[in-house]
Amino acid sequence: MKKQEQKNKTVFHAVAALLAVLAVVLVLYGGGRWLEKRAEKPETRTQLPQADQETVEVDGVTYRKKSRLTTILVMGVDHDTQDSYEYRKAGQADFLRLVVLDDADKTVQQLQIDRDTITPVLGDRYEPVTEQICLGYAFGDGRETSCEVTVEAVGNLLGGQTIDQYLAMGLDGISTLNDLAGGVTVTLEDDFSAIDPAMTKGATLTLQGEQAETYVRSRRSVGVGTNEARMARQESYIRQ
């Protein structure tokens, strides 16, 4: 009889333990589902293109997305590097360039994106605001969150394209990279002499130090003063 009672107690304890484990699992599962529901965006929030779609329609033509692509967004930000910035004071991503690596075709293609492109930019706002794409960077800390807002804006601009990686560089990196390359030789099609007397129109020189920043960044006081002209100059610099 005692052995039977002991056996019954053992079974009871085992069942109780099993029920306790099941209860914990159910609580964790329920809590997880609650957190997921809580994190979900409200249904009334404007829905932007989803990155997992297999096709994209442009001007009435449907294109199927290529597989085995790696996309890298390169950002040039109009401030120097520091640990963090106050909210909405992180600067602007004035230089945007998407690098696309095609593993199937073994090619590398690059797409310049004009900072003045008007597109929905979300950040932490309930509804996206249609504005210059460069402004999205300000909605963050000047580091990861700013980059993520810009990545989201570029992805949505391109029909929900996934951006796999990103790289952001402040103004203080321009001269550093230029000098590590031994300087970059260019022929000046505009006059920069108001900024640097050595940088006169028509001169061919190897840019050193701050000259590189002057060449790729200057806009309003140089030539026609447009961002399009500056982008052409940046393209020339990159080719060199």
mmCIF file of C-alpha atoms in Angstrom:
data_model
loop_
_atom_site.group_PDB
_atom_site.id
_atom_site.type_symbol
_atom_site.label_atom_id
_atom_site.label_comp_id
_atom_site.label_asym_id
_atom_site.label_seq_id
_atom_site.Cartn_x
_atom_site.Cartn_y
_atom_site.Cartn_z
ATOM 1 C CA MET A 1 0.000 0.000 0.000
ATOM 2 C CA LYS A 2 2.803 2.388 0.923
ATOM 3 C CA LYS A 3 4.527 1.666 -2.375
ATOM 4 C CA GLN A 4 1.307 2.443 -4.239
ATOM 5 C CA GLU A 5 0.859 5.688 -2.326
ATOM 6 C CA GLN A 6 4.475 6.620 -3.048
ATOM 7 C CA LYS A 7 3.939 5.815 -6.715
ATOM 8 C CA ASN A 8 0.772 7.929 -6.791
ATOM 9 C CA LYS A 9 2.619 10.846 -5.185
ATOM 10 C CA THR A 10 5.412 10.530 -7.747
ATOM 11 C CA VAL A 11 2.909 10.538 -10.619
ATOM 12 C CA PHE A 12 1.084 13.478 -9.048
ATOM 13 C CA HIS A 13 4.308 15.479 -8.715
ATOM 14 C CA ALA A 14 5.300 14.653 -12.294
ATOM 15 C CA VAL A 15 1.919 15.748 -13.618
ATOM 16 C CA ALA A 16 2.042 18.897 -11.499
ATOM 17 C CA ALA A 17 5.504 19.699 -12.818
ATOM 18 C CA LEU A 18 4.365 19.090 -16.381
ATOM 19 C CA LEU A 19 1.341 21.360 -15.907
ATOM 20 C CA ALA A 20 3.576 24.022 -14.401
ATOM 21 C CA VAL A 21 5.888 23.861 -17.413
ATOM 22 C CA LEU A 22 2.906 24.059 -19.758
ATOM 23 C CA ALA A 23 1.572 27.032 -17.810
ATOM 24 C CA VAL A 24 4.911 28.840 -18.126
ATOM 25 C CA VAL A 25 5.035 28.084 -21.856
ATOM 26 C CA LEU A 26 1.497 29.391 -22.322
ATOM 27 C CA VAL A 27 2.273 32.536 -20.310
ATOM 28 C CA LEU A 28 5.436 33.176 -22.325
ATOM 29 C CA TYR A 29 3.622 32.516 -25.575
ATOM 30 C CA GLY A 30 0.718 34.741 -24.591
ATOM 31 C CA GLY A 31 3.072 37.458 -23.407
ATOM 32 C CA GLY A 32 5.049 37.241 -26.610
ATOM 33 C CA ARG A 33 1.915 37.519 -28.727
ATOM 34 C CA TRP A 34 0.812 40.499 -26.640
ATOM 35 C CA LEU A 35 4.136 42.226 -27.209
ATOM 36 C CA GLU A 36 3.931 41.479 -30.929
ATOM 37 C CA LYS A 37 0.426 42.930 -31.090
ATOM 38 C CA ARG A 38 1.529 45.948 -29.126
ATOM 39 C CA ALA A 39 4.476 46.519 -31.462
ATOM 40 C CA GLU A 40 2.350 46.246 -34.585
ATOM 41 C CA LYS A 41 1.704 49.523 -36.398
ATOM 42 C CA PRO A 42 -1.901 50.738 -36.215
ATOM 43 C CA GLU A 43 -4.027 49.751 -39.181
ATOM 44 C CA THR A 44 -4.697 53.422 -39.895
ATOM 45 C CA ARG A 45 -1.002 54.114 -40.452
ATOM 46 C CA THR A 46 -0.052 54.702 -44.062
ATOM 47 C CA GLN A 47 1.286 51.481 -45.532
ATOM 48 C CA LEU A 48 4.514 51.787 -47.486
ATOM 49 C CA PRO A 49 5.791 49.274 -50.094
ATOM 50 C CA GLN A 50 6.936 46.004 -48.580
ATOM 51 C CA ALA A 51 10.442 44.725 -49.209
ATOM 52 C CA ASP A 52 9.372 41.089 -49.621
ATOM 53 C CA GLN A 53 7.318 41.632 -52.759
ATOM 54 C CA GLU A 54 8.577 39.653 -55.750
ATOM 55 C CA THR A 55 7.550 42.104 -58.443
ATOM 56 C CA VAL A 56 7.569 45.870 -58.866
ATOM 57 C CA GLU A 57 5.331 47.861 -61.180
ATOM 58 C CA VAL A 58 6.786 51.018 -62.743
ATOM 59 C CA ASP A 59 4.801 53.120 -65.234
ATOM 60 C CA GLY A 60 2.445 50.230 -65.875
ATOM 61 C CA VAL A 61 5.242 47.719 -66.513
ATOM 62 C CA THR A 62 5.739 44.847 -64.058
ATOM 63 C CA TYR A 63 9.308 43.837 -63.275
ATOM 64 C CA ARG A 64 10.379 40.771 -61.321
ATOM 65 C CA LYS A 65 13.032 41.424 -58.721
ATOM 66 C CA LYS A 66 16.417 39.804 -59.235
ATOM 67 C CA SER A 67 17.729 37.446 -56.596
ATOM 68 C CA ARG A 68 21.270 37.184 -55.221
ATOM 69 C CA LEU A 69 21.702 40.945 -54.955
ATOM 70 C CA THR A 70 23.512 42.737 -52.140
ATOM 71 C CA THR A 71 22.668 46.420 -51.775
ATOM 72 C CA ILE A 72 24.792 48.891 -49.824
ATOM 73 C CA LEU A 73 23.695 52.474 -49.170
ATOM 74 C CA VAL A 74 26.582 54.935 -48.855
ATOM 75 C CA MET A 75 25.747 58.196 -47.085
ATOM 76 C CA GLY A 76 27.768 61.388 -46.862
ATOM 77 C CA VAL A 77 26.537 63.517 -43.970
ATOM 78 C CA ASP A 78 26.999 67.297 -43.697
ATOM 79 C CA HIS A 79 28.578 67.324 -40.240
ATOM 80 C CA ASP A 80 31.698 66.067 -38.541
ATOM 81 C CA THR A 81 31.730 62.736 -36.743
ATOM 82 C CA GLN A 82 30.863 62.733 -33.030
ATOM 83 C CA ASP A 83 29.218 60.351 -30.599
ATOM 84 C CA SER A 84 25.654 61.615 -30.955
ATOM 85 C CA TYR A 85 23.464 64.593 -31.745
ATOM 86 C CA GLU A 86 20.264 66.016 -30.337
ATOM 87 C CA TYR A 87 17.070 64.787 -31.943
ATOM 88 C CA ARG A 88 16.423 66.457 -35.327
ATOM 89 C CA LYS A 89 19.845 68.110 -35.223
ATOM 90 C CA ALA A 90 21.837 65.242 -36.701
ATOM 91 C CA GLY A 91 22.378 66.924 -40.075
ATOM 92 C CA GLN A 92 21.424 65.826 -43.567
ATOM 93 C CA ALA A 93 22.507 62.982 -45.827
ATOM 94 C CA ASP A 94 23.603 65.187 -48.728
ATOM 95 C CA PHE A 95 25.388 62.357 -50.556
ATOM 96 C CA LEU A 96 23.430 59.190 -51.291
ATOM 97 C CA ARG A 97 24.757 56.378 -53.460
ATOM 98 C CA LEU A 98 23.373 52.855 -53.719
ATOM 99 C CA VAL A 99 25.926 50.164 -54.597
ATOM 100 C CA VAL A 100 24.394 46.964 -56.004
ATOM 101 C CA LEU A 101 26.435 43.752 -56.073
ATOM 102 C CA ASP A 102 24.995 41.101 -58.404
ATOM 103 C CA ASP A 103 26.369 37.711 -57.370
ATOM 104 C CA ALA A 104 24.774 35.953 -60.356
ATOM 105 C CA ASP A 105 26.129 38.291 -63.046
ATOM 106 C CA LYS A 106 29.295 39.184 -61.096
ATOM 107 C CA THR A 107 28.686 42.895 -61.612
ATOM 108 C CA VAL A 108 28.726 46.055 -59.504
ATOM 109 C CA GLN A 109 26.354 48.876 -60.353
ATOM 110 C CA GLN A 110 25.880 52.206 -58.626
ATOM 111 C CA LEU A 111 22.949 54.581 -58.432
ATOM 112 C CA GLN A 112 23.281 58.223 -57.454
ATOM 113 C CA ILE A 113 20.292 59.570 -55.536
ATOM 114 C CA ASP A 114 19.718 63.315 -55.560
ATOM 115 C CA ARG A 115 19.455 64.729 -52.037
ATOM 116 C CA ASP A 116 16.538 66.858 -53.223
ATOM 117 C CA THR A 117 14.421 63.865 -54.282
ATOM 118 C CA ILE A 118 10.944 64.240 -52.778
ATOM 119 C CA THR A 119 9.724 61.030 -51.135
ATOM 120 C CA PRO A 120 7.853 59.866 -48.005
ATOM 121 C CA VAL A 121 10.154 59.925 -44.963
ATOM 122 C CA LEU A 122 8.846 58.278 -41.831
ATOM 123 C CA GLY A 123 11.305 58.098 -38.954
ATOM 124 C CA ASP A 124 9.432 58.029 -35.651
ATOM 125 C CA ARG A 125 6.422 59.914 -36.969
ATOM 126 C CA TYR A 126 2.979 58.334 -37.088
ATOM 127 C CA GLU A 127 2.503 59.300 -40.734
ATOM 128 C CA PRO A 128 5.293 59.680 -43.320
ATOM 129 C CA VAL A 129 6.058 63.233 -44.418
ATOM 130 C CA THR A 130 6.762 63.883 -48.089
ATOM 131 C CA GLU A 131 9.980 65.877 -48.118
ATOM 132 C CA GLN A 132 13.588 65.915 -49.359
ATOM 133 C CA ILE A 133 15.121 62.506 -48.807
ATOM 134 C CA CYS A 134 18.240 64.036 -47.269
ATOM 135 C CA LEU A 135 16.215 65.349 -44.311
ATOM 136 C CA GLY A 136 15.390 61.888 -42.999
ATOM 137 C CA TYR A 137 18.858 61.636 -41.446
ATOM 138 C CA ALA A 138 17.986 64.383 -38.954
ATOM 139 C CA PHE A 139 15.330 62.159 -37.371
ATOM 140 C CA GLY A 140 17.789 60.240 -35.233
ATOM 141 C CA ASP A 141 20.939 60.436 -33.147
ATOM 142 C CA GLY A 142 23.376 61.085 -35.988
ATOM 143 C CA ARG A 143 24.389 57.449 -35.914
ATOM 144 C CA GLU A 144 22.447 54.165 -36.241
ATOM 145 C CA THR A 145 18.900 55.508 -35.965
ATOM 146 C CA SER A 146 19.580 58.285 -38.472
ATOM 147 C CA CYS A 147 21.004 55.751 -40.902
ATOM 148 C CA GLU A 148 18.019 53.434 -40.444
ATOM 149 C CA VAL A 149 15.544 56.230 -41.234
ATOM 150 C CA THR A 150 17.485 57.073 -44.398
ATOM 151 C CA VAL A 151 17.723 53.407 -45.401
ATOM 152 C CA GLU A 152 13.955 53.076 -44.994
ATOM 153 C CA ALA A 153 13.328 56.181 -47.127
ATOM 154 C CA VAL A 154 15.624 54.983 -49.928
ATOM 155 C CA GLY A 155 14.097 51.501 -49.864
ATOM 156 C CA ASN A 156 10.591 52.920 -50.157
ATOM 157 C CA LEU A 157 11.674 55.301 -52.925
ATOM 158 C CA LEU A 158 12.859 52.262 -54.891
ATOM 159 C CA GLY A 159 9.566 50.398 -54.575
ATOM 160 C CA GLY A 160 10.299 48.486 -51.386
ATOM 161 C CA GLN A 161 13.854 47.440 -52.262
ATOM 162 C CA THR A 162 15.737 45.841 -49.376
ATOM 163 C CA ILE A 163 18.905 47.667 -48.322
ATOM 164 C CA ASP A 164 21.253 45.045 -46.895
ATOM 165 C CA GLN A 165 24.027 47.229 -45.501
ATOM 166 C CA TYR A 166 24.866 50.889 -45.042
ATOM 167 C CA LEU A 167 27.857 53.128 -44.504
ATOM 168 C CA ALA A 168 27.761 56.744 -43.337
ATOM 169 C CA MET A 169 30.673 59.165 -43.269
ATOM 170 C CA GLY A 170 30.914 62.693 -41.867
ATOM 171 C CA LEU A 171 32.707 65.639 -43.449
ATOM 172 C CA ASP A 172 35.921 64.933 -41.566
ATOM 173 C CA GLY A 173 36.310 61.669 -43.466
ATOM 174 C CA ILE A 174 36.590 63.245 -46.929
ATOM 175 C CA SER A 175 40.090 64.667 -46.608
ATOM 176 C CA THR A 176 41.244 61.568 -44.700
ATOM 177 C CA LEU A 177 40.187 59.175 -47.483
ATOM 178 C CA ASN A 178 41.501 61.530 -50.162
ATOM 179 C CA ASP A 179 44.938 61.688 -48.590
ATOM 180 C CA LEU A 180 45.032 57.928 -47.960
ATOM 181 C CA ALA A 181 44.597 57.565 -51.727
ATOM 182 C CA GLY A 182 47.587 59.848 -52.265
ATOM 183 C CA GLY A 183 45.373 62.707 -53.412
ATOM 184 C CA VAL A 184 43.000 62.779 -56.387
ATOM 185 C CA THR A 185 43.937 64.629 -59.585
ATOM 186 C CA VAL A 186 41.129 66.631 -61.233
ATOM 187 C CA THR A 187 40.707 69.424 -63.778
ATOM 188 C CA LEU A 188 38.571 72.211 -62.330
ATOM 189 C CA GLU A 189 35.619 73.152 -64.518
ATOM 190 C CA ASP A 190 34.488 75.781 -62.011
ATOM 191 C CA ASP A 191 36.250 78.494 -60.043
ATOM 192 C CA PHE A 192 36.865 77.733 -56.355
ATOM 193 C CA SER A 193 39.394 80.511 -55.806
ATOM 194 C CA ALA A 194 37.098 82.387 -53.386
ATOM 195 C CA ILE A 195 37.551 79.408 -51.079
ATOM 196 C CA ASP A 196 41.094 78.344 -52.040
ATOM 197 C CA PRO A 197 43.238 80.651 -54.223
ATOM 198 C CA ALA A 198 44.980 77.634 -55.776
ATOM 199 C CA MET A 199 41.714 76.213 -57.107
ATOM 200 C CA THR A 200 41.122 78.364 -60.208
ATOM 201 C CA LYS A 201 38.952 77.361 -63.162
ATOM 202 C CA GLY A 202 40.834 75.261 -65.729
ATOM 203 C CA ALA A 203 43.610 74.256 -63.352
ATOM 204 C CA THR A 204 44.639 70.621 -63.093
ATOM 205 C CA LEU A 205 45.818 69.741 -59.620
ATOM 206 C CA THR A 206 46.053 66.886 -57.170
ATOM 207 C CA LEU A 207 43.636 67.647 -54.363
ATOM 208 C CA GLN A 208 45.119 67.467 -50.898
ATOM 209 C CA GLY A 209 43.512 67.724 -47.470
ATOM 210 C CA GLU A 210 40.652 70.219 -47.252
ATOM 211 C CA GLN A 211 40.787 70.812 -51.026
ATOM 212 C CA ALA A 212 38.999 67.503 -51.489
ATOM 213 C CA GLU A 213 36.130 68.607 -49.258
ATOM 214 C CA THR A 214 35.985 71.951 -51.074
ATOM 215 C CA TYR A 215 35.757 70.172 -54.433
ATOM 216 C CA VAL A 216 33.049 67.615 -53.601
ATOM 217 C CA ARG A 217 31.004 69.692 -51.158
ATOM 218 C CA SER A 218 30.939 73.297 -52.412
ATOM 219 C CA ARG A 219 27.756 74.249 -54.197
ATOM 220 C CA ARG A 220 26.081 77.630 -53.808
ATOM 221 C CA SER A 221 29.196 79.737 -54.375
ATOM 222 C CA VAL A 222 30.517 77.610 -57.261
ATOM 223 C CA GLY A 223 29.341 77.591 -60.893
ATOM 224 C CA VAL A 224 25.569 77.414 -61.335
ATOM 225 C CA GLY A 225 25.179 76.465 -57.674
ATOM 226 C CA THR A 226 22.859 73.485 -58.159
ATOM 227 C CA ASN A 227 23.052 70.093 -56.527
ATOM 228 C CA GLU A 228 22.949 68.482 -59.992
ATOM 229 C CA ALA A 229 26.211 70.246 -60.876
ATOM 230 C CA ARG A 230 27.745 69.148 -57.598
ATOM 231 C CA MET A 231 26.672 65.542 -58.219
ATOM 232 C CA ALA A 232 28.401 65.630 -61.621
ATOM 233 C CA ARG A 233 31.551 66.896 -59.920
ATOM 234 C CA GLN A 234 31.330 64.155 -57.292
ATOM 235 C CA GLU A 235 30.928 61.558 -60.052
ATOM 236 C CA SER A 236 34.066 62.869 -61.747
ATOM 237 C CA TYR A 237 35.967 62.731 -58.461
ATOM 238 C CA ILE A 238 34.877 59.124 -57.812
ATOM 239 C CA ARG A 239 35.963 58.057 -61.311
ATOM 240 C CA GLN A 240 39.386 59.568 -60.726
#
